[in-house]
Every structure is written in structure tokens, then in C-alpha cells.
GROMACS .gro file of C-alpha atoms in nm:
model
  167
    1UNK     CA    1  -1.633   2.594   2.636
    2UNK     CA    2  -1.467   2.714   2.349
    3UNK     CA    3  -1.516   2.548   1.953
    4UNK     CA    4  -1.305   2.215   1.836
    5UNK     CA    5  -1.057   2.359   1.642
    6UNK     CA    6  -0.959   2.127   1.312
    7UNK     CA    7  -0.621   2.189   1.216
    8UNK     CA    8  -0.503   2.062   0.841
    9UNK     CA    9  -0.157   1.961   0.881
   10UNK     CA   10  -0.125   1.816   0.533
   11UNK     CA   11   0.012   2.072   0.264
   12UNK     CA   12  -0.065   1.816  -0.048
   13UNK     CA   13  -0.438   1.945   0.039
   14UNK     CA   14  -0.564   2.318  -0.003
   15UNK     CA   15  -0.823   2.462   0.245
   16UNK     CA   16  -0.979   2.820   0.123
   17UNK     CA   17  -1.056   3.023   0.388
   18UNK     CA   18  -1.138   3.382   0.477
   19UNK     CA   19  -1.012   3.571   0.823
   20UNK     CA   20  -1.119   3.916   0.867
   21UNK     CA   21  -1.216   4.148   1.174
   22UNK     CA   22  -1.488   4.119   1.475
   23UNK     CA   23  -1.625   4.325   1.735
   24UNK     CA   24  -1.713   4.173   2.050
   25UNK     CA   25  -1.959   4.271   2.179
   26UNK     CA   26  -1.976   4.249   2.541
   27UNK     CA   27  -2.237   4.282   2.868
   28UNK     CA   28  -2.078   4.425   3.193
   29UNK     CA   29  -2.322   4.646   3.325
   30UNK     CA   30  -2.377   4.445   3.595
   31UNK     CA   31  -1.999   4.411   3.842
   32UNK     CA   32  -2.118   4.205   4.070
   33UNK     CA   33  -2.186   3.905   3.773
   34UNK     CA   34  -1.926   3.825   3.493
   35UNK     CA   35  -1.901   3.983   3.177
   36UNK     CA   36  -2.110   3.764   2.899
   37UNK     CA   37  -2.060   3.813   2.481
   38UNK     CA   38  -2.401   3.909   2.341
   39UNK     CA   39  -2.244   3.994   2.018
   40UNK     CA   40  -1.984   3.996   1.677
   41UNK     CA   41  -2.028   4.243   1.437
   42UNK     CA   42  -1.778   4.218   1.101
   43UNK     CA   43  -1.907   4.278   0.770
   44UNK     CA   44  -1.692   4.159   0.435
   45UNK     CA   45  -1.529   4.501   0.427
   46UNK     CA   46  -1.421   4.507   0.727
   47UNK     CA   47  -1.083   4.427   0.616
   48UNK     CA   48  -0.809   4.338   0.884
   49UNK     CA   49  -0.877   4.643   1.124
   50UNK     CA   50  -0.695   4.732   1.403
   51UNK     CA   51  -0.975   5.088   1.404
   52UNK     CA   52  -0.983   5.149   1.792
   53UNK     CA   53  -1.354   5.214   1.818
   54UNK     CA   54  -1.568   5.433   1.983
   55UNK     CA   55  -1.928   5.475   2.135
   56UNK     CA   56  -2.145   5.784   1.951
   57UNK     CA   57  -2.469   5.927   2.102
   58UNK     CA   58  -2.709   6.104   1.848
   59UNK     CA   59  -3.034   6.164   2.029
   60UNK     CA   60  -3.211   5.895   2.206
   61UNK     CA   61  -2.934   5.679   1.972
   62UNK     CA   62  -2.566   5.515   2.058
   63UNK     CA   63  -2.398   5.408   1.794
   64UNK     CA   64  -2.049   5.240   1.775
   65UNK     CA   65  -1.844   5.376   1.549
   66UNK     CA   66  -1.491   5.221   1.396
   67UNK     CA   67  -1.280   5.203   1.073
   68UNK     CA   68  -1.195   4.953   0.793
   69UNK     CA   69  -0.841   4.783   0.794
   70UNK     CA   70  -0.676   4.627   0.523
   71UNK     CA   71  -0.788   4.398   0.317
   72UNK     CA   72  -0.399   4.206   0.314
   73UNK     CA   73  -0.076   4.286   0.359
   74UNK     CA   74   0.125   4.361   0.177
   75UNK     CA   75   0.514   4.542   0.214
   76UNK     CA   76   0.705   4.684  -0.015
   77UNK     CA   77   1.009   4.399  -0.030
   78UNK     CA   78   0.659   4.153  -0.067
   79UNK     CA   79   0.593   4.306  -0.404
   80UNK     CA   80   0.954   4.300  -0.485
   81UNK     CA   81   0.994   4.677  -0.370
   82UNK     CA   82   1.339   4.771  -0.139
   83UNK     CA   83   1.199   4.709   0.201
   84UNK     CA   84   1.038   5.053   0.392
   85UNK     CA   85   1.017   4.847   0.733
   86UNK     CA   86   0.646   4.690   0.673
   87UNK     CA   87   0.417   4.901   0.494
   88UNK     CA   88   0.107   4.833   0.546
   89UNK     CA   89  -0.115   4.944   0.196
   90UNK     CA   90  -0.439   4.869   0.099
   91UNK     CA   91  -0.607   4.927  -0.262
   92UNK     CA   92  -0.931   4.975  -0.101
   93UNK     CA   93  -1.055   5.293   0.071
   94UNK     CA   94  -1.117   5.333   0.408
   95UNK     CA   95  -1.456   5.302   0.501
   96UNK     CA   96  -1.634   5.453   0.823
   97UNK     CA   97  -1.890   5.236   1.005
   98UNK     CA   98  -2.164   5.269   1.207
   99UNK     CA   99  -2.381   5.087   1.463
  100UNK     CA  100  -2.655   5.099   1.603
  101UNK     CA  101  -2.670   4.979   1.973
  102UNK     CA  102  -2.963   5.046   2.118
  103UNK     CA  103  -3.206   4.755   1.932
  104UNK     CA  104  -3.316   4.484   2.063
  105UNK     CA  105  -3.214   4.242   2.334
  106UNK     CA  106  -3.007   4.408   2.578
  107UNK     CA  107  -2.897   4.694   2.358
  108UNK     CA  108  -2.800   4.442   2.052
  109UNK     CA  109  -2.916   4.276   1.730
  110UNK     CA  110  -2.786   4.126   1.520
  111UNK     CA  111  -3.011   4.276   1.267
  112UNK     CA  112  -2.935   4.612   1.298
  113UNK     CA  113  -2.871   4.819   1.077
  114UNK     CA  114  -2.506   4.921   0.911
  115UNK     CA  115  -2.400   5.251   0.830
  116UNK     CA  116  -2.124   5.214   0.619
  117UNK     CA  117  -1.983   5.526   0.394
  118UNK     CA  118  -1.604   5.573   0.211
  119UNK     CA  119  -1.341   5.796   0.263
  120UNK     CA  120  -1.312   5.905  -0.085
  121UNK     CA  121  -0.937   5.826  -0.092
  122UNK     CA  122  -0.852   5.510  -0.295
  123UNK     CA  123  -0.558   5.266  -0.137
  124UNK     CA  124  -0.664   5.331   0.240
  125UNK     CA  125  -0.729   5.251   0.589
  126UNK     CA  126  -0.869   5.440   0.861
  127UNK     CA  127  -0.721   5.483   1.206
  128UNK     CA  128  -0.925   5.525   1.578
  129UNK     CA  129  -1.262   5.718   1.562
  130UNK     CA  130  -1.270   5.961   1.849
  131UNK     CA  131  -1.595   6.160   1.887
  132UNK     CA  132  -1.656   6.512   2.109
  133UNK     CA  133  -1.960   6.680   2.199
  134UNK     CA  134  -1.878   7.050   2.151
  135UNK     CA  135  -2.152   7.169   2.285
  136UNK     CA  136  -2.158   6.978   2.608
  137UNK     CA  137  -2.563   6.918   2.474
  138UNK     CA  138  -2.503   6.570   2.531
  139UNK     CA  139  -2.526   6.436   2.174
  140UNK     CA  140  -2.168   6.431   1.978
  141UNK     CA  141  -2.079   6.680   1.694
  142UNK     CA  142  -1.810   6.532   1.513
  143UNK     CA  143  -1.607   6.175   1.526
  144UNK     CA  144  -1.256   6.264   1.429
  145UNK     CA  145  -1.038   5.974   1.276
  146UNK     CA  146  -0.637   5.885   1.101
  147UNK     CA  147  -0.666   5.731   0.749
  148UNK     CA  148  -0.358   5.605   0.624
  149UNK     CA  149  -0.322   5.677   0.225
  150UNK     CA  150  -0.066   5.622  -0.092
  151UNK     CA  151   0.167   5.291  -0.190
  152UNK     CA  152   0.486   5.125  -0.143
  153UNK     CA  153   0.649   5.422  -0.187
  154UNK     CA  154   0.471   5.688  -0.137
  155UNK     CA  155   0.313   5.584   0.213
  156UNK     CA  156   0.128   5.913   0.333
  157UNK     CA  157  -0.254   5.975   0.592
  158UNK     CA  158  -0.492   6.206   0.684
  159UNK     CA  159  -0.739   6.288   0.972
  160UNK     CA  160  -1.076   6.350   0.885
  161UNK     CA  161  -1.332   6.497   1.061
  162UNK     CA  162  -1.737   6.358   1.022
  163UNK     CA  163  -1.961   6.644   1.087
  164UNK     CA  164  -2.322   6.530   1.330
  165UNK     CA  165  -2.583   6.736   1.226
  166UNK     CA  166  -2.834   6.737   1.494
  167UNK     CA  167  -3.240   6.777   1.319
   0.00000   0.00000   0.00000
């Protein structure tokens, strides 16, 4: 059931490929059936994300929200600096992704629009997303997430809140 894997063990040839993270959408609506993969969500700006996604509700719409990861693994020692225990850095701005879920067959449409917003901090990537419905009206009011910022010599971070306005 798995695709064939092509392995090139010859160091004399060079093969170029792009690797990045993806989120798999699985249908688990009927517990008496085996889970079924119904889609994959990825984007060129997603990087190597470790952001745990969460579901966000606005009105009758449901979204999957998640953040971007670093675009490469660099540590202080890999760029000739003192090793800072493997600090992962990024030279891009952290991005927030919002993917509409209740589209198409079984709530997933690969052509569904994805909203992407930048956080505004250079050299950053996003952490886990958490939604909150403060007034218990079944609409999420805010998304909270952490961001790793900085560079090898001065790593830092921040906690961000994206306020949702209901019209």
C-alpha cells in the first residue's frame, strides 16, 4: 500500500529534491471503520514545522490553523560559532496558516483557499496554536501561539494573540 521508494546510494550523482512538512487529514467520523486518509496540506512556506495545529470555528465555518517552521536546520556550530546546544534558527518571518475544512467531499477540498499571514518578526518560526472561545458562543475569539525569534547568538521568543472579530 506504500509507494515505492527510490534510493540513490551513488555519491557520484546528485539528485535535488525539496523536503518540507505536511499535515495529513484523516476521516475518523465513524469509529467502527478504519481511519481513512482523505488529504494532505502543505505549502512552500511551511518549512519544517513542529507546530501542533488546532481547529478554529467561525460561524458555520471550520478551519485548521498552524504555523510555519524553520526553512533549514542550522546551529551555531554549523556556521562556525560557539555551539548553543543546537539552536534552530530561520531567516524568514513566521507565518500563520488558516485552511478552510468544511469544503468539498467529507469536509476536505485540496483546492480550498488557504489564508497566510506573516507575524512581522524576521528570523522567526511559529510554535503550537491554541484557540479560545472566551464568551462561550461557539465561535473562537482568539488564537494564541508562541514564536521563536532571533539568531544563533541572541535567540528569543514571544507569545502572540490573533484576535478574531465576528461580524
